[in-house]
Short mmCIF file of C-alpha atoms in Angstrom, two decimals:
data_model
loop_
_atom_site.label_atom_id
_atom_site.label_comp_id
_atom_site.label_asym_id
_atom_site.label_seq_id
_atom_site.Cartn_x
_atom_site.Cartn_y
_atom_site.Cartn_z
CA MET C 1 108.78 103.81 157.13
CA SER C 2 109.19 104.42 161.27
CA ILE C 3 108.69 101.44 163.19
CA SER C 4 105.38 100.58 165.33
CA PHE C 5 104.89 100.12 169.06
CA CYS C 6 103.86 96.37 168.05
CA ASP C 7 107.05 95.84 166.70
CA MET C 8 109.53 97.16 168.96
CA SER C 9 108.13 97.65 172.20
CA MET C 10 106.35 95.52 174.28
CA SER C 11 104.77 96.06 178.00
CA PHE C 12 106.21 94.56 180.89
CA GLN C 13 103.65 91.87 180.73
CA GLN C 14 104.15 90.57 177.30
CA ASP C 15 108.09 90.42 178.18
CA VAL C 16 106.85 88.39 181.16
CA LYS C 17 104.64 86.09 178.94
CA GLU C 18 107.26 85.70 176.27
CA ASP C 19 109.97 84.41 178.76
CA ILE C 20 107.66 81.92 179.95
CA ILE C 21 107.76 80.54 176.28
CA LEU C 22 111.50 81.36 176.41
CA LYS C 23 111.94 78.72 179.14
CA ARG C 24 110.50 75.79 177.18
CA ALA C 25 112.40 76.88 174.10
CA GLU C 26 115.47 75.25 172.81
CA THR C 27 116.72 78.05 170.92
CA GLY C 28 119.99 76.98 168.55
CA LYS C 29 119.90 73.49 169.16
CA VAL C 30 120.55 70.73 166.78
CA ARG C 31 117.05 68.87 167.52
CA GLY C 32 118.40 65.30 166.55
CA VAL C 33 120.61 63.48 164.89
CA LYS C 34 119.46 61.15 161.71
CA ASP C 35 120.29 57.51 161.89
CA ASP C 36 122.47 57.91 158.58
CA ALA C 37 124.31 60.53 159.78
CA LEU C 38 128.24 60.46 160.33
CA ILE C 39 129.35 62.12 163.82
CA VAL C 40 132.72 63.87 163.57
CA ALA C 41 133.53 65.23 167.35
CA ILE C 42 136.79 67.13 167.77
CA ASP C 43 138.69 68.05 170.83
CA VAL C 44 140.44 71.40 170.00
CA GLY C 45 144.08 72.13 171.36
CA MET C 46 146.52 74.76 170.50
CA GLU C 47 148.92 72.23 168.79
CA MET C 48 147.52 69.13 168.53
CA ASN C 49 143.49 68.11 168.27
CA ARG C 50 141.88 64.64 168.44
CA GLY C 51 138.83 63.44 166.33
CA TYR C 52 136.41 60.63 166.71
CA CYS C 53 134.23 59.17 164.18
CA THR C 54 131.18 57.42 165.05
CA THR C 55 127.35 57.14 164.30
CA PRO C 56 124.08 57.17 166.01
CA ASP C 57 124.04 53.46 166.34
CA GLY C 58 127.27 53.27 167.55
CA ARG C 59 129.69 52.31 165.04
CA ASP C 60 132.95 53.98 165.10
CA ILE C 61 136.79 54.19 164.62
CA LYS C 62 139.24 55.26 167.39
CA PRO C 63 140.23 58.99 168.28
CA PHE C 64 143.01 59.91 165.85
CA LYS C 65 145.26 63.18 166.16
CA PHE C 66 145.83 66.12 163.76
CA ASP C 67 147.47 69.11 164.06
CA ASN C 68 146.65 72.86 163.18
CA SER C 69 148.14 72.65 159.55
CA ARG C 70 146.93 72.38 156.38
CA GLU C 71 148.04 68.85 156.34
CA GLY C 72 146.48 68.22 159.56
CA LEU C 73 143.03 69.55 158.58
CA ASP C 74 143.04 67.59 155.44
CA LYS C 75 143.79 64.61 157.39
CA LEU C 76 140.64 65.03 159.38
CA TRP C 77 138.35 65.65 156.15
CA GLY C 78 140.02 62.45 154.84
CA MET C 79 139.27 60.67 158.02
CA ALA C 80 135.75 61.83 158.01
CA MET C 81 134.87 61.24 154.11
CA ALA C 82 136.54 57.64 154.66
CA SER C 83 134.31 56.93 157.77
CA LYS C 84 131.12 58.14 155.71
CA ASN C 85 132.04 55.98 152.93
CA ARG C 86 132.60 52.71 155.71
CA PHE C 87 129.68 53.44 157.17
CA LYS C 88 127.65 54.25 154.45
CA CYS C 89 126.33 57.82 155.70
CA ASN C 90 124.70 60.62 153.94
CA GLU C 91 125.37 63.19 156.33
CA VAL C 92 128.08 64.44 158.08
CA ILE C 93 127.99 66.38 161.42
CA ILE C 94 131.09 68.01 162.84
CA GLY C 95 131.06 69.13 166.25
CA TYR C 96 133.89 70.52 168.81
CA GLU C 97 133.72 71.92 172.40
CA SER C 98 133.81 75.97 172.53
CA THR C 99 137.01 76.98 173.60
CA GLY C 100 138.18 80.10 172.65
CA PRO C 101 140.19 81.20 169.65
CA TYR C 102 142.10 77.52 168.90
CA GLY C 103 139.13 76.43 166.85
CA GLU C 104 138.72 79.14 164.49
CA PRO C 105 140.92 78.01 161.70
CA LEU C 106 139.28 74.80 161.78
CA LEU C 107 135.92 76.35 161.55
CA HIS C 108 136.64 78.39 158.69
CA TYR C 109 138.69 75.45 156.96
CA LEU C 110 135.04 73.24 157.23
CA ALA C 111 133.11 76.26 156.23
CA LYS C 112 133.78 75.80 152.56
CA LYS C 113 133.05 71.97 153.18
CA SER C 114 129.27 70.39 152.51
CA VAL C 115 129.15 69.44 156.22
CA LYS C 116 127.20 70.59 159.44
CA MET C 117 128.74 72.39 161.93
CA VAL C 118 127.80 72.69 165.49
CA GLN C 119 129.32 73.43 168.74
CA VAL C 120 129.14 72.08 172.28
CA ASN C 121 128.83 73.75 175.62
CA PRO C 122 131.97 72.91 177.58
CA MET C 123 129.75 72.69 180.82
CA HIS C 124 127.70 69.89 179.55
CA THR C 125 130.96 68.02 178.48
CA LYS C 126 132.21 68.12 181.82
CA ARG C 127 128.84 66.90 183.48
CA LEU C 128 128.55 64.26 180.69
CA LYS C 129 131.97 63.06 181.28
CA GLU C 130 131.20 61.78 184.75
CA LEU C 131 127.86 60.73 183.86
CA ASN C 132 129.37 58.21 181.84
CA ASP C 133 131.63 56.20 183.52
CA ASN C 134 130.88 57.65 186.96
CA SER C 135 134.37 58.81 186.97
CA PRO C 136 136.15 62.73 186.79
CA LEU C 137 138.82 61.30 184.90
CA LYS C 138 139.72 63.46 182.14
CA THR C 139 141.83 62.04 179.06
CA ASP C 140 142.30 63.12 175.56
CA ASP C 141 140.78 60.32 174.22
CA LYS C 142 137.97 60.69 176.43
CA ASP C 143 136.86 64.02 175.49
CA PRO C 144 136.07 63.65 171.85
CA ARG C 145 133.77 60.67 172.58
CA VAL C 146 131.58 62.80 174.88
CA ILE C 147 131.45 65.48 172.87
CA ALA C 148 129.99 62.77 170.29
CA ASP C 149 127.71 61.98 173.00
CA ILE C 150 126.27 65.27 173.11
CA ILE C 151 125.60 65.79 169.81
CA LYS C 152 123.76 62.55 169.67
CA LEU C 153 121.50 63.82 172.31
CA GLY C 154 120.63 66.86 170.12
CA ARG C 155 122.36 69.20 172.50
CA ALA C 156 124.95 70.93 170.22
CA LEU C 157 124.65 74.35 169.33
CA SER C 158 124.18 75.82 166.01
CA ILE C 159 127.43 77.61 164.79
CA VAL C 160 127.37 81.43 163.22
CA ILE C 161 130.34 82.41 161.89
CA PRO C 162 130.20 86.25 161.01
CA GLU C 163 131.11 87.21 157.37
CA GLY C 164 132.64 90.15 155.39
CA ASP C 165 132.16 93.66 157.93
CA ALA C 166 130.47 92.20 160.62
CA ALA C 167 133.69 89.65 161.29
CA TYR C 168 135.96 92.82 160.41
CA LEU C 169 133.97 94.84 163.29
CA ARG C 170 133.84 91.57 165.75
CA ARG C 171 137.60 91.78 165.39
CA LEU C 172 137.58 95.30 165.76
CA ASN C 173 135.70 95.37 169.08
CA ASN C 174 137.64 92.25 170.21
CA SER C 175 140.87 94.65 169.59
CA ARG C 176 139.41 97.82 171.21
CA GLU C 177 138.28 95.85 174.17
CA ARG C 178 141.68 94.40 175.08
CA HIS C 179 142.96 98.16 174.39
CA VAL C 180 140.42 99.46 177.08
CA ARG C 181 141.53 96.42 179.49
CA GLU C 182 145.49 97.56 179.12
CA ARG C 183 144.35 100.87 179.97
CA THR C 184 142.49 100.22 182.66
CA ALA C 185 145.37 98.22 184.18
CA LEU C 186 147.92 101.44 183.41
CA VAL C 187 145.71 103.45 185.23
CA ASN C 188 145.73 101.26 188.09
CA GLN C 189 149.23 101.03 188.25
CA LEU C 190 149.86 104.80 187.95
CA GLN C 191 147.80 105.30 190.49
CA GLN C 192 149.84 102.94 192.94
CA LEU C 193 152.95 104.87 191.28
CA VAL C 194 151.66 108.20 192.52
CA PHE C 195 150.69 107.25 195.82
CA LEU C 196 154.32 106.14 196.52
CA LEU C 197 155.72 109.27 195.10
CA PHE C 198 153.24 111.86 196.55
CA PRO C 199 150.07 110.42 198.41
CA GLU C 200 148.75 113.70 198.36
CA PHE C 201 148.36 114.10 194.84
CA LYS C 202 145.02 113.13 194.47
CA LYS C 203 143.87 115.70 197.01
CA VAL C 204 143.48 118.19 193.96
CA MET C 205 143.56 115.65 191.15
CA LYS C 206 140.76 113.12 191.97
CA ASP C 207 140.61 111.52 188.69
CA ILE C 208 144.03 110.50 187.72
CA LYS C 209 143.00 109.54 183.90
CA CYS C 210 141.69 112.67 183.14
CA ARG C 211 144.28 115.38 181.07
CA THR C 212 145.42 117.66 183.46
CA PRO C 213 146.71 115.29 186.14
CA LEU C 214 148.51 113.29 182.91
CA TYR C 215 150.00 116.38 182.14
CA ILE C 216 151.48 117.44 185.16
CA LEU C 217 152.98 114.07 185.89
CA LYS C 218 154.16 113.87 182.47
CA LYS C 219 156.14 117.52 183.08
CA TYR C 220 156.77 117.41 186.58
CA PRO C 221 156.96 113.66 187.83
CA THR C 222 157.91 114.25 191.62
CA PRO C 223 156.86 116.34 194.48
CA GLU C 224 160.05 118.25 194.67
CA ALA C 225 159.38 119.45 190.98
CA ILE C 226 156.07 120.61 191.84
CA SER C 227 157.07 122.11 194.91
CA VAL C 228 159.53 125.03 193.37
CA LEU C 229 157.03 126.06 190.93
CA ASP C 230 155.46 129.71 190.64
CA LYS C 231 151.73 129.20 191.60
CA HIS C 232 150.71 131.55 189.12
CA VAL C 233 152.58 129.64 186.11
CA LEU C 234 151.11 126.32 187.22
CA GLY C 235 147.77 128.07 187.64
CA GLU C 236 147.76 128.96 184.26
CA GLU C 237 149.07 125.94 182.97
CA MET C 238 146.18 123.86 184.88
CA ARG C 239 143.57 126.33 183.54
CA LYS C 240 144.60 125.65 179.91
CA LYS C 241 144.75 122.25 180.20
CA SER C 242 141.29 121.87 182.56
CA ARG C 243 139.34 124.38 180.15
CA GLY C 244 139.20 126.44 183.46
CA LYS C 245 138.15 123.52 185.91
CA PHE C 246 141.68 123.86 187.42
CA ARG C 247 142.94 127.47 188.31
CA GLU C 248 145.34 129.08 190.68
CA PRO C 249 143.86 128.10 194.03
CA HIS C 250 144.16 124.77 192.81
CA ALA C 251 147.92 124.57 191.77
CA GLY C 252 148.75 126.52 195.05
CA MET C 253 146.76 123.66 196.95
CA LEU C 254 148.89 121.23 194.92
CA ILE C 255 152.19 123.00 195.61
CA ASN C 256 151.84 123.44 199.19
CA LEU C 257 151.12 119.86 199.25
CA ALA C 258 153.97 119.06 197.48
CA GLN C 259 156.30 120.92 200.04
CA ASN C 260 155.08 118.62 202.49
CA SER C 261 154.29 115.67 201.14
CA ILE C 262 155.09 112.23 202.72
CA GLY C 263 156.16 110.42 200.20
CA ILE C 264 158.73 107.98 199.77
CA LYS C 265 161.97 109.42 199.23
CA GLU C 266 164.53 106.28 198.56
CA GLY C 267 164.15 105.33 194.43
CA VAL C 268 162.51 108.49 193.33
CA SER C 269 164.22 108.04 189.97
CA GLY C 270 163.17 104.62 189.48
CA LEU C 271 159.67 105.37 190.08
CA SER C 272 159.80 108.75 187.98
CA MET C 273 160.92 106.12 185.53
CA ASP C 274 157.86 104.03 185.50
CA ILE C 275 155.36 106.61 185.67
CA ARG C 276 156.72 108.20 182.34
CA HIS C 277 156.99 104.84 180.97
CA ILE C 278 152.95 104.04 181.92
CA LEU C 279 152.52 107.81 180.46
CA LEU C 280 153.91 106.77 177.26
CA GLN C 281 151.50 103.65 177.02
CA LEU C 282 148.73 105.50 177.66
CA GLU C 283 149.24 108.00 174.95
CA MET C 284 149.70 104.81 172.51
CA LEU C 285 146.91 103.22 173.81
CA LYS C 286 144.64 106.34 173.37
CA THR C 287 146.36 106.51 169.42
CA LEU C 288 145.25 103.00 169.00
CA ILE C 289 141.72 103.25 170.29
CA ALA C 290 140.96 106.06 168.22
CA GLU C 291 142.38 104.52 165.22
CA VAL C 292 140.17 101.18 166.19
CA GLU C 293 137.49 103.30 166.53
CA GLY C 294 137.86 105.51 163.10
CA GLU C 295 137.99 101.79 161.50
CA MET C 296 134.67 100.99 163.22
CA GLU C 297 133.20 104.29 161.96
CA MET C 298 134.14 103.40 158.57
CA ALA C 299 133.17 99.68 158.38
CA LEU C 300 129.72 100.87 159.63
CA GLY C 301 129.12 103.27 156.54
CA ARG C 302 129.21 99.69 154.81
CA VAL C 303 126.41 98.28 156.75
CA SER C 304 122.96 98.80 155.43
CA TYR C 305 121.43 99.28 158.60
CA SER C 306 123.93 100.61 160.82
CA SER C 307 122.37 104.19 160.14
CA LYS C 308 118.71 103.08 161.36
CA LEU C 309 120.64 101.94 164.74
CA LEU C 310 122.55 105.23 164.77
CA SER C 311 119.46 107.40 165.07
CA ILE C 312 118.75 105.68 168.46
CA LYS C 313 119.50 108.25 170.92
CA GLY C 314 122.10 106.71 173.51
CA LEU C 315 123.88 104.20 170.72
CA GLY C 316 127.15 105.74 169.32
CA VAL C 317 129.45 104.03 166.62
CA VAL C 318 131.39 101.92 169.43
CA SER C 319 127.98 100.59 170.58
CA VAL C 320 126.36 99.81 167.08
CA ALA C 321 129.89 98.45 165.97
CA GLY C 322 129.99 96.21 169.00
CA ILE C 323 126.26 94.95 168.58
CA ILE C 324 126.84 94.05 164.83
CA GLY C 325 130.36 92.66 165.31
CA GLU C 326 128.60 90.56 168.15
CA ILE C 327 125.38 89.18 166.55
CA GLY C 328 126.83 88.87 163.00
CA ASP C 329 123.67 88.38 160.76
CA PHE C 330 120.37 89.34 162.06
CA LYS C 331 118.79 87.04 159.46
CA ASN C 332 119.81 84.12 161.29
CA PHE C 333 117.36 84.47 164.08
CA LYS C 334 114.18 83.92 163.44
CA THR C 335 112.66 85.32 167.12
CA ARG C 336 113.36 87.78 169.65
CA PRO C 337 114.16 84.83 172.53
CA GLU C 338 116.77 83.39 169.92
CA ILE C 339 118.66 86.73 169.74
CA MET C 340 118.15 87.10 173.73
CA LYS C 341 119.58 83.80 174.30
CA LEU C 342 122.55 84.42 172.49
CA ALA C 343 123.42 87.41 174.54
CA GLY C 344 123.07 85.65 177.53
CA LEU C 345 120.13 87.69 178.72
CA ASP C 346 117.57 84.80 178.38
CA LEU C 347 115.31 84.46 181.83
CA TYR C 348 115.22 81.41 184.26
CA GLU C 349 114.35 79.88 187.38
CA ILE C 350 114.69 77.30 189.64
CA SER C 351 111.60 76.16 191.09
CA SER C 352 110.51 72.82 193.12
CA GLY C 353 107.09 72.22 194.77
CA LYS C 354 105.47 75.31 196.14
CA MET C 355 108.49 77.27 196.11
CA ARG C 356 109.26 79.55 193.08
CA GLY C 357 112.52 80.36 192.63
CA GLN C 358 113.78 84.01 191.25
CA ARG C 359 114.03 84.59 187.91
CA ARG C 360 117.81 85.49 186.90
CA ILE C 361 119.39 85.78 183.45
CA SER C 362 121.30 82.74 182.43
CA LYS C 363 124.52 84.75 181.32
CA ARG C 364 125.54 81.96 179.01
CA GLY C 365 125.54 83.87 175.84
CA ARG C 366 128.28 85.71 174.45
CA SER C 367 129.53 88.21 177.34
CA LEU C 368 131.16 91.01 175.80
CA LEU C 369 127.64 91.40 173.71
CA ARG C 370 126.01 91.77 177.00
CA LYS C 371 128.52 94.32 178.47
CA ILE C 372 128.11 96.34 175.42
CA LEU C 373 124.17 96.14 175.90
CA TYR C 374 124.39 97.08 179.81
CA TYR C 375 126.40 100.28 179.05
CA ALA C 376 124.33 101.26 176.31
CA ALA C 377 121.38 100.53 178.56
CA ILE C 378 122.89 103.10 180.98
CA GLN C 379 123.05 105.67 178.35
CA THR C 380 119.06 105.33 177.29
CA ILE C 381 118.10 105.30 180.63
CA ARG C 382 119.37 109.18 181.34
CA LYS C 383 117.09 112.23 181.73
CA ASN C 384 115.06 112.21 177.97
CA GLY C 385 116.55 108.96 177.14
CA ILE C 386 114.50 106.69 175.15
CA LEU C 387 114.20 104.27 177.93
CA HIS C 388 113.87 106.46 180.46
CA ASP C 389 110.11 106.50 181.11
CA TYR C 390 110.60 102.47 181.42
CA TYR C 391 113.33 102.46 183.67
CA THR C 392 111.44 104.88 186.25
CA ARG C 393 107.97 102.37 185.86
CA LEU C 394 110.26 99.49 187.08
CA THR C 395 112.31 100.95 189.81
CA ASP C 396 108.82 102.54 190.97
CA ARG C 397 107.55 99.00 191.19
CA GLY C 398 109.84 98.37 193.77
CA MET C 399 112.74 96.47 191.32
CA LYS C 400 116.19 96.88 191.98
CA ARG C 401 118.54 99.36 189.94
CA MET C 402 120.64 96.91 188.13
CA VAL C 403 117.60 94.26 187.76
CA ALA C 404 116.07 97.17 186.00
CA LEU C 405 119.00 97.98 184.04
CA VAL C 406 119.27 94.26 182.71
CA ALA C 407 115.32 94.65 182.12
CA VAL C 408 116.38 97.88 180.07
CA SER C 409 119.21 95.79 178.05
CA ARG C 410 116.65 93.21 177.25
CA LYS C 411 114.15 95.79 176.04
CA LEU C 412 116.90 97.72 174.00
CA LEU C 413 117.99 94.31 172.52
CA GLY C 414 114.56 93.91 171.43
CA ILE C 415 114.19 97.63 169.83
CA ILE C 416 117.56 96.56 167.70
CA TYR C 417 116.60 93.61 166.59
CA ALA C 418 112.55 94.97 165.33
CA ILE C 419 114.58 97.39 163.76
CA VAL C 420 116.71 95.13 161.84
CA ARG C 421 114.01 92.76 160.84
CA ASP C 422 111.73 95.19 159.44
CA ASP C 423 114.09 97.41 158.09
CA SER C 424 112.18 100.44 159.80
CA GLU C 425 113.90 103.97 161.37
CA TYR C 426 113.37 104.43 165.01
CA SER C 427 110.55 106.01 166.16
CA VAL C 428 111.53 108.74 168.74
CA ASP C 429 107.34 108.98 170.01
CA PHE C 430 107.13 104.87 170.47
CA GLU C 431 106.24 105.70 174.23
CA PHE C 432 103.61 107.65 173.13
CA THR C 433 102.23 105.38 170.65
CA LYS C 434 102.54 102.49 173.13
CA ARG C 435 100.16 104.49 175.50
CA GLN C 436 97.41 105.02 172.52
CA VAL C 437 97.67 101.28 171.85
CA ILE C 438 96.68 100.68 175.90
CA LYS C 439 94.43 102.94 176.26
CA LYS C 440 92.40 101.49 173.01
CA ALA C 441 92.67 97.60 173.82
CA ALA C 442 91.15 98.96 177.28
#
C-alpha cells in the first residue's frame, strides 16, 4: 500500500490554514475538572516532595512531605485515598510540575493506580505564583497550592508515558545525546591543548576530530616528535589513514611547520599527557556511541512500523530511533497539530490592532525531538532529497534558509505521522502526485 499525497503532503496554503486552527487549539490540555474530583498537587524534589490535596470548591488539607522511597510514595497514596473518602470524591487527579527526571519514579508508581495524571508547565507556575498574592515569594508550601490552582483552571497537560521499545529507545537516545555532548566538549579541549603545543597543526589538519589528525596526535603528540620524522614515512602513514586524502606533500608541510613551531616549551610533558588522556576518552566514547546505535537498530527491528520510516530517504537508524523514542505511541495523537505541539513546532504570533506579528514556532515541546527533526530535514533537502523541491520553493519565495528548514521539519513530521497513522509505505513520487492533484483541482 502506498500513502497518497492527501495523507502525507499538504500544500503551503493548507499548512497556513491548519496553523490558524492550531492557534485556537488547546491540544493535550485537560479541559476541566469535575466538581467531585480530588486534586492532588505535588512539588517534586530530588530528596523530599510536598503534596497538597484539595477540591474545586476549596476544601483542602495542609501540605505534607514525603520522600522518594516506597514508604514515601505509599504515604502519598494513603493521603490521597484518605482525602478522597473524607471529601467524598469520585475521581482523583494527580498533577506535578515538569522538573526533569526527579518525577519519573513517582510517575511510574502512579501509572499502576486508578488515577488521572497531569503535568504543569513551570512557566505557568511562575506566572500564577505572583498573580495569587502579588508577591514573588517562593516557598515549598506555596508551590503545590499554585500547581493545584493551575489544574483547577484546566491548564494542565496530559502525560504520555513511553512503554516497551519506545521507552527503551528514549533512554538510548538520551544516552547517545549525552555521549555526543561529551565528545564535543573533549574535541574543544583537544583543540585548545593542540593550539598551545603546536598552533600550526591546523594549517594542515583542518578538522582535528577526523581519523588522520587523531592518529598523528596519538603517535606523535609534540612538534619535536614530528620534526624529526622522514617525510616519506609520515606521508605513507597519512596516505593509508586518510585513504589518499593526505600524501607526502602534506607530511613535508607538517614537518616543516613542526620544526619552526611557536608552541610553548614549558610543561610540554603535562600537555602531552592531557592530549593522550583526551584521545583515550574519545576512543571510549566512539565505542559507547557505536554500542548505543547497535542497540537502537535492534530495538527498531521490534517496532512494526520502523521499516516504513526507514524507507524515507534521509532518515537513518539514529533519526528514526530518536523520533520514536521522543514521541512514544503515535496512537496518543489524534491530529497533526497535536504532534506538532509535542515537538514545539506549533506556530504562534503576537498581534495587536493593525499590527500583525511575525509567526514563530513556540519551542515549548520536546527540544530533542525538534533537534532530531532539524538535522533530518537537512538530509531531506539535499539534491534529490524528498523535500528538496519543497525547500527550494520556499527559499525562492524569499523565505530565509533557517525559517525554510523549520518549515521542512514540520512537513517531515507530518509525513512521518501520516505514514504511521495509516500504516502505509512512503511514496517516492508523492511530489508528482501532488502536482497532478493541484492541476485537477484547478
